[in-house]
XYZ file of C-alpha atoms in Angstrom:
451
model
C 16.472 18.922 18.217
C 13.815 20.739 20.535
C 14.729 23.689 18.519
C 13.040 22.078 15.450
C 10.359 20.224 16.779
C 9.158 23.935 18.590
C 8.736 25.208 14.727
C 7.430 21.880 13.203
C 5.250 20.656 16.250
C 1.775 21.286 14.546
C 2.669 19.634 11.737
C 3.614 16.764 13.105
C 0.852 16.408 15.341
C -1.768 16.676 12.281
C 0.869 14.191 10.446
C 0.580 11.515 13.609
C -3.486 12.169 13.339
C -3.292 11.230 9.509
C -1.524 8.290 9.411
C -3.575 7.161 12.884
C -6.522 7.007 10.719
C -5.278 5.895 7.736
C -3.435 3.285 9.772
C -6.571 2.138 11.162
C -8.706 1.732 8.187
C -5.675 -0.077 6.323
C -6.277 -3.235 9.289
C -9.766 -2.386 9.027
C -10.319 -3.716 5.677
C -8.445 -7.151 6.175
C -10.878 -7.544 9.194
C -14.045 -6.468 7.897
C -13.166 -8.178 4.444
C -13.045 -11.275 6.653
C -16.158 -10.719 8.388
C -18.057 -10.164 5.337
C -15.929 -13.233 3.542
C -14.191 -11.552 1.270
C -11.498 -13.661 -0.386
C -8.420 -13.156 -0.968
C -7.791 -12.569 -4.060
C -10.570 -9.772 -4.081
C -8.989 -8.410 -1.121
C -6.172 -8.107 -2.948
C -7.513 -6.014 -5.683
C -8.823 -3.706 -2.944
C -5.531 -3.292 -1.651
C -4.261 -2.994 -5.196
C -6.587 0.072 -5.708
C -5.142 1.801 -2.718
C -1.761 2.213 -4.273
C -3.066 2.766 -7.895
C -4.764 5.651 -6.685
C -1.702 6.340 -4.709
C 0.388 6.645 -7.310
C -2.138 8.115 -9.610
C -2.065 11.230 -6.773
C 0.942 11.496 -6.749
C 1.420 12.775 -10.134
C -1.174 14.761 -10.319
C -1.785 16.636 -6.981
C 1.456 18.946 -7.784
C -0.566 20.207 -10.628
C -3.940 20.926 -8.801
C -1.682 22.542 -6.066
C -0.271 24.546 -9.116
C -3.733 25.589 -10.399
C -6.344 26.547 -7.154
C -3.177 26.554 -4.279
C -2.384 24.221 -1.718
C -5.227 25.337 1.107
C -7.824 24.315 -1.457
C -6.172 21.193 -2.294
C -5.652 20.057 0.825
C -9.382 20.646 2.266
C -10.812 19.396 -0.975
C -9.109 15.590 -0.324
C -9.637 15.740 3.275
C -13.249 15.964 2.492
C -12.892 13.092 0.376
C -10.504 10.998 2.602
C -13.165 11.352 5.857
C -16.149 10.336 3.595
C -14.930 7.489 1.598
C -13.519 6.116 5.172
C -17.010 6.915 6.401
C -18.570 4.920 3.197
C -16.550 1.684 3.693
C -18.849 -0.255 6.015
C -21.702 1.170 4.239
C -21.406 -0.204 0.756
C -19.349 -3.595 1.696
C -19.078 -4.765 -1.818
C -15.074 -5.527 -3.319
C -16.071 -3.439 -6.443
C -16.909 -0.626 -4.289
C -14.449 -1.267 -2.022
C -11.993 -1.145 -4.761
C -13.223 1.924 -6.009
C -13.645 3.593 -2.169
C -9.468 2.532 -2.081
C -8.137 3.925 -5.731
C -10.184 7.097 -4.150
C -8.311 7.042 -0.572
C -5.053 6.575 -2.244
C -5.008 9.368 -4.590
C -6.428 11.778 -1.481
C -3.611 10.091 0.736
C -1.013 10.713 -1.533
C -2.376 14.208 -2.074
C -2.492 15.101 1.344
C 1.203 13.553 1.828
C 2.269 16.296 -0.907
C 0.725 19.088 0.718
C 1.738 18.648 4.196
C 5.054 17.401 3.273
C 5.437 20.790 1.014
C 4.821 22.754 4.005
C 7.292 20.686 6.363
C 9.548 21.133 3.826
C 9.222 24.688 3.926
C 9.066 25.029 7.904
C 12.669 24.403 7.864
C 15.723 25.418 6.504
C 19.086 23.691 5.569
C 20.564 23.372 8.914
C 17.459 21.885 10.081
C 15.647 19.972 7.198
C 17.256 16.070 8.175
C 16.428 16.525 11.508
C 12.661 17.554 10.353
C 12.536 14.859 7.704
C 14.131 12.482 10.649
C 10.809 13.968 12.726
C 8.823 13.744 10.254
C 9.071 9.960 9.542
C 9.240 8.965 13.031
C 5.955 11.106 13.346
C 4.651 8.485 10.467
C 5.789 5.127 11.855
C 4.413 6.260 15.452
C 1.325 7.140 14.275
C 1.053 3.784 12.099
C 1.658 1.916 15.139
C -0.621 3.483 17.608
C -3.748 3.141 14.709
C -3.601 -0.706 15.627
C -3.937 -0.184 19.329
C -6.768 1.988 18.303
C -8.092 -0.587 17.021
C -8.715 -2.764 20.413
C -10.980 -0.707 21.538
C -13.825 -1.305 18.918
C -15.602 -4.333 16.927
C -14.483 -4.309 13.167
C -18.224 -5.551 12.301
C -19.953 -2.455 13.112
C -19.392 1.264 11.668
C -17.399 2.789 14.516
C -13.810 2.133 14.026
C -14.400 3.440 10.592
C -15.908 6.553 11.660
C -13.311 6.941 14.150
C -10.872 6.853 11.445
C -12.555 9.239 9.312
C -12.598 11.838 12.708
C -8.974 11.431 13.149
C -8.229 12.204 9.621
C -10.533 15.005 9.299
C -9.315 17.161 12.396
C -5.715 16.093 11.448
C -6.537 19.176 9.159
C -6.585 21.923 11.792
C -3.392 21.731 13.289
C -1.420 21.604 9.680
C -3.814 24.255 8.525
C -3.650 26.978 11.354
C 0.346 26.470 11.566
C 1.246 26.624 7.451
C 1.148 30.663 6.824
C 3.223 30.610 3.733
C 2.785 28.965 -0.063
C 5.549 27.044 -0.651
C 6.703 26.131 -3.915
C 5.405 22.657 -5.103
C 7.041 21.400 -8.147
C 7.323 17.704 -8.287
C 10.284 17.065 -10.966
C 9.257 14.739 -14.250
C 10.205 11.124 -13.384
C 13.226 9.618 -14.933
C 12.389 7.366 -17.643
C 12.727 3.592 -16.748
C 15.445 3.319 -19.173
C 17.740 6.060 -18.047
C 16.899 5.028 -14.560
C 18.002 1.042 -14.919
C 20.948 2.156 -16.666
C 22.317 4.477 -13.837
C 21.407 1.885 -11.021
C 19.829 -1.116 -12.011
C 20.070 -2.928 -8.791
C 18.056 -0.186 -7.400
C 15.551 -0.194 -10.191
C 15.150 -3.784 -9.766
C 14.927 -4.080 -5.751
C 13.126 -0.920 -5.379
C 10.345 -2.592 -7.798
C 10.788 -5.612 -5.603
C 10.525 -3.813 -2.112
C 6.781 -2.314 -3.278
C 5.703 -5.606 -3.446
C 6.986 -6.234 -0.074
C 5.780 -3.304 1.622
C 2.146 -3.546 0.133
C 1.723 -7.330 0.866
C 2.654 -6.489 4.277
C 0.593 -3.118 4.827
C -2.263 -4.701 2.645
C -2.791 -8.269 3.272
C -0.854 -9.357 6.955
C -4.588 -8.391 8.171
C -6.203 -10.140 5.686
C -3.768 -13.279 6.732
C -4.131 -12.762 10.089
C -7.946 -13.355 9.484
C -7.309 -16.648 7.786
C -5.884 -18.023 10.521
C -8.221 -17.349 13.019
C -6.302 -14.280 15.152
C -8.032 -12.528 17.014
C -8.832 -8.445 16.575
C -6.083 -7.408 18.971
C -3.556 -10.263 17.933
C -3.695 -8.779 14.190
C -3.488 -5.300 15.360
C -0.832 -6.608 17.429
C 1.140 -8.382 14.292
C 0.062 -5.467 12.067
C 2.319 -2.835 14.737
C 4.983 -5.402 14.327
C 5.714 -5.246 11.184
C 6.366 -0.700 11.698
C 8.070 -1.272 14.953
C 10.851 -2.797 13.815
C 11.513 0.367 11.354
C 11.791 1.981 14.697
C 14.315 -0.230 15.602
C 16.378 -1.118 12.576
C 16.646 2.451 10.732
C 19.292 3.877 12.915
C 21.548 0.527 12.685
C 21.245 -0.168 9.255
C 21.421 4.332 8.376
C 25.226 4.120 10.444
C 26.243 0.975 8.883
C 24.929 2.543 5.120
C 27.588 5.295 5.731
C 30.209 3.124 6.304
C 30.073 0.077 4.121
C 29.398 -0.834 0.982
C 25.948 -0.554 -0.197
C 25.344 -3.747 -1.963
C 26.424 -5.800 0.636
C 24.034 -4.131 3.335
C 20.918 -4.481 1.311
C 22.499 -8.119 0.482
C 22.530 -8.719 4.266
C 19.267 -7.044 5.193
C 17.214 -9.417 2.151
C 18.574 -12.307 3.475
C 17.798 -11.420 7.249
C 13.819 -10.503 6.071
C 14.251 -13.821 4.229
C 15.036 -15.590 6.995
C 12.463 -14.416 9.368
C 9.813 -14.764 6.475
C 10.975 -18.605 6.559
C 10.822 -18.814 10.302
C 7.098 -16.961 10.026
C 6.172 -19.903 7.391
C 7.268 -22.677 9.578
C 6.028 -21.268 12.874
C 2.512 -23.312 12.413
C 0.110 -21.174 15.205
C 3.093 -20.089 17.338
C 2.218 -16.511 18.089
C 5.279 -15.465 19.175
C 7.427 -16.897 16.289
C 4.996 -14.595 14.017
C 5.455 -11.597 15.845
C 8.967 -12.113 15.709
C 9.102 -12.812 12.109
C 6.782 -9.820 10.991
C 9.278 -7.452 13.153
C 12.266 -8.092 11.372
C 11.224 -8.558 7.840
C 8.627 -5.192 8.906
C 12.342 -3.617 10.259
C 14.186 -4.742 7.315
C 11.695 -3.307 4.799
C 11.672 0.153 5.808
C 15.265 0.862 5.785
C 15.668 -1.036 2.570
C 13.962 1.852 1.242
C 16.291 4.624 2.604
C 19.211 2.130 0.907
C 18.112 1.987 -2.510
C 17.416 6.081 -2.870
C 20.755 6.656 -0.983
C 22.312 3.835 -3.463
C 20.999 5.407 -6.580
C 21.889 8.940 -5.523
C 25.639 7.836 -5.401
C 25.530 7.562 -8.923
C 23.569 10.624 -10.031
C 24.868 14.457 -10.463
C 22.978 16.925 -8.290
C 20.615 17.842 -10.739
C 19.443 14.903 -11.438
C 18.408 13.529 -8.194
C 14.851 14.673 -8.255
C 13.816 13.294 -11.283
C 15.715 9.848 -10.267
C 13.815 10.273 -6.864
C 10.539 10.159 -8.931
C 11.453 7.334 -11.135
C 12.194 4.981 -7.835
C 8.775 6.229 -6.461
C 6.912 5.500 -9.497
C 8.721 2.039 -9.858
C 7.590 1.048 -6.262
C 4.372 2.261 -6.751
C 3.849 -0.578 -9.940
C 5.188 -3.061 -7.148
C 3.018 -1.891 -5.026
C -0.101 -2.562 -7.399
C 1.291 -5.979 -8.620
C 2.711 -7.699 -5.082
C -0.849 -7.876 -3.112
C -2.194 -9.549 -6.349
C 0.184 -12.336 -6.632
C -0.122 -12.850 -2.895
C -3.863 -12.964 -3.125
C -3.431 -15.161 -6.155
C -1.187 -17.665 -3.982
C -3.176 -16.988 -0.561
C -6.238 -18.164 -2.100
C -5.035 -20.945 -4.194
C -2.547 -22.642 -2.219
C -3.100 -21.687 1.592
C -3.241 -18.242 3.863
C 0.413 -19.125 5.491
C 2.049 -18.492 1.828
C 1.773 -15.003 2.815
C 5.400 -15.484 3.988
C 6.627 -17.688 1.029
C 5.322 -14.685 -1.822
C 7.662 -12.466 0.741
C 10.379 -14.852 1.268
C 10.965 -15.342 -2.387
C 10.319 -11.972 -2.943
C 13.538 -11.165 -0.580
C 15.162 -13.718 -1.673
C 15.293 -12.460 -5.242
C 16.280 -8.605 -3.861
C 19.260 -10.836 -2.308
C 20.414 -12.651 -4.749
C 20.367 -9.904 -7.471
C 22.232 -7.624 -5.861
C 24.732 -10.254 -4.734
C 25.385 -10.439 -8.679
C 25.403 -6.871 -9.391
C 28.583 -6.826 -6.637
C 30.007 -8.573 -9.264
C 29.661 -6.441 -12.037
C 30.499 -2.987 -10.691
C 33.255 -1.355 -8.751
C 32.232 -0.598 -4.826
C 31.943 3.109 -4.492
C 34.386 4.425 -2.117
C 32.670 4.949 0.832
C 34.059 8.566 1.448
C 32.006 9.834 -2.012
C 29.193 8.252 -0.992
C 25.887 9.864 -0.085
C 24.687 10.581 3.568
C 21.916 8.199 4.165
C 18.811 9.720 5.319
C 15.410 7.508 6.806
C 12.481 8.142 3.901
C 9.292 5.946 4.429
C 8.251 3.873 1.356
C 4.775 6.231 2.683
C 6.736 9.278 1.655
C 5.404 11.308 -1.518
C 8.050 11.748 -4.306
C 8.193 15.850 -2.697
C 10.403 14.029 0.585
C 12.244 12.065 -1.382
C 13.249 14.279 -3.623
C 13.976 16.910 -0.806
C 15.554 13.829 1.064
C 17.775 12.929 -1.572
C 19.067 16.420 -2.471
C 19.708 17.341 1.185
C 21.644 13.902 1.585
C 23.758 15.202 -1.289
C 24.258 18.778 0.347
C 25.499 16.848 3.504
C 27.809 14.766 1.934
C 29.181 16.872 0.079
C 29.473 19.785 3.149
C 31.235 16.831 4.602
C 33.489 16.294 2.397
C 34.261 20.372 2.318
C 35.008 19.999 5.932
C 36.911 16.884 5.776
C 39.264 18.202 3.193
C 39.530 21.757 5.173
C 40.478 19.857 8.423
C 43.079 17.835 6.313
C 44.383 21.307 5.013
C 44.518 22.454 8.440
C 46.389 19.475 9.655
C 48.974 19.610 6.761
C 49.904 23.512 7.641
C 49.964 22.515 11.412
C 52.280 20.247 10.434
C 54.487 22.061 7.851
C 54.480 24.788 10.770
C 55.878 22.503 13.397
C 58.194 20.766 10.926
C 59.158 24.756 10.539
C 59.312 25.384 14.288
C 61.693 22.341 14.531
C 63.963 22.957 11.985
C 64.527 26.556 13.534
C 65.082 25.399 16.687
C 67.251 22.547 15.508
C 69.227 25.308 13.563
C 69.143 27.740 16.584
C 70.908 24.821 18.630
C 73.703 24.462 16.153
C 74.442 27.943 16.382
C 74.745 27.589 19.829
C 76.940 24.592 20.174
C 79.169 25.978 16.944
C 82.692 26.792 19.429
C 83.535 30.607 19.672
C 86.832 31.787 18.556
């Protein structure tokens, strides 16, 4: 493993710098929205713009990468990135907020293909699920260490923001001075929703599901941790919550995915967010019931995501993996758009704390559905399943799609070596069986009496 992070090091240190300040400015909104008394519902929208711009990039960065090259690309939406974080606090309005956000998330989600293009090409077979394993780690860390960031400023003034915008910008020279070559950067055409619901619907379904999830609770667990009166650093606090139990939970939940049946994990893991959602509803002001609840349904959530691409790739040929991979991504990116509306909708309507009862439901319904697809399709056996590999729902559709192909490779190496060992074992075998019968036939000779 120190092998490959010697190669990938820069990288990941400009990938830790990126999501530090686009960690940071995620919080910053829900705070500054509140200081400026945004409500929720408008907050909402604003977050909404983040991941229609999102989305928006990435479908069409591969083809501006295609056209002027990836060095261009990539300095061309850092520029952006640093000033629109820079232009936040100066035009506090939600229109141009919501603008300022569709903006960030298409130069986000550009920047995502770019450096994970070069990542990708950093590393070679042997190596590329340890660097994607790196890689996502680097994300999550990065995530969580934007909210202590965050303590050290006042969300009412310009700094924070500008802080963000410096991280971001010299998150560039690291990636920059350590990518020498121009990889290849062909993001396959998304499966249509059609094809893609009839090869896995449960994924289809609870992939569309989880993007709700993940964007109520990147986009709008500040914005409820303002309506209640938390403090700066108890929100920051909650916020890190939610990505530290990834942390925890991926590993667990990845071994158990490679050795169970599918369905019946993600079953488990809805009902386990669902619960702590619950206990996050009924907590009243208990602090430490909250940060409880946001880092288990925050733990769940993550690996969910790994479940449904490794799910739907146990049902797909080779080849058609990367277009499968886009379909999921552009399916969680339209949950993504629609969850933080319905849970400004509900926040602002009927009360901040149904935050957790738009996610509980929302689990609930992940749950339940794929306890009824159980029913209606064979388990796969678990020996021609997939290998399971950690993707962040942050992850452009170049990592999944290299994530979901390599899991294939591995699995199916795997099962090359299994049956090669078995083959080995069977002529061991028929060689002692061999061995014995001579020597059982050599004894008989002896013991036959001599005339």
């Amino acid at each position: 493993m120190i092998q490959v992070l010697t190669s990938v090091w820069a990288l990941l240190i400009g990938v830790v710098l990126i999501m530090l300040g686009n960690g940071m400015h995620f919080t910053l909104i829900g705070l500054r929205g509140g200081i400026e008394g945004f409500s929720s519902a408008e907050l909402a929208i604003v977050t909404s713009g983040y991941f229609a711009g999102f989305l928006a990039g990435a479908r069409i960065t591969p083809r501006m990468i295609k056209r002027v090259g990836h060095v261009r690309v990539f300095a061309a939406l850092g520029s952006f990135t640093s000033a629109g974080l820079i232009a936040l606090p100066l035009i506090a309005e939600p229109w141009a907020w919501t603008l300022l956000r569709v903006i960030l998330g298409f130069c986000m989600s550009g920047i995502y293909v770019t450096a994970e293009s070069w990542l990708n090409d950093s590393s070679t077979n042997e190596t590329r699920g340890k660097v994607l394993s790196a890689y996502m780690i680097a994300q999550t860390l990065g995530i969580i260490g934007a909210q202590g960031l965050l303590t050290f400023g006042d969300a009412a003034n310009s700094a924070l923001f500008i802080v963000a915008s410096i991280l971001v910008s010299i998150s560039f020279a690291p990636i920059l001075l350590s990518a020498t070559s121009v990889p290849v950067t062909e993001a396959a055409r998304p499966m249509g929703l059609k094809e893609l619901f009839a090869g896995s619907p449960l994924s289809t379904v609870g992939i569309f599901l989880l993007g709700c999830v993940y964007a109520i609770q990147t986009g709008m667990a500040a914005v409820f941790g303002t309506q209640i009166d938390m403090t700066a650093s108890q929100i920051a606090t909650f916020v890190a919550m939610l990505f530290a139990g990834a942390l925890v939970f991926q590993y667990p939940i990845g071994w158990l995915s490679d050795r169970m049946d599918r369905r019946k994990l993600i079953f488990g893991a809805s009902m386990v967010a669902m619960g702590a959602c619950i206990l996050g509803w009924v907590s009243g002001s208990n602090l430490v019931f909250m940060m409880c609840a946001a880092f288990v349904a925050g733990g769940m959530t993550t690996p969910l995501y790994a479940l449904f691409l490794a799910y739907t790739n146990d049902f797909l040929p080779l080849e058609d993996m990367p277009a499968a991979s886009g379909g999921l991504v552009l399916t969680f990116g339209v949950g993504a758009i629609l969850g933080p509306l319905l849970a400004g909708w509900s926040m602002e309507h009927l009360g901040p704390r149904t935050f957790w009862l738009v996610l509980a439901m929302t689990f609930a319904v992940i749950s339940v559905y794929a306890l009824y697809r159980m029913t209606r399709r064979e388990a796969l056996p678990v020996e021609e399943t997939e290998s399971y590999v950690s993707v962040l729902p942050t992850a452009s559709p170049m990592a999944v799609e290299t994530a979901g192909v390599w899991a294939a490779e591995q699995a199916e190496a795997e099962a090359e070596a299994a049956a090669e060992e078995e083959a080995a074992e069977e002529a061991k075998a028929e060689a002692e069986a061999e061995a014995d019968a001579k020597a059982e036939e050599n004894t008989a000779k002896d013991d036959t009496p001599k005339v």
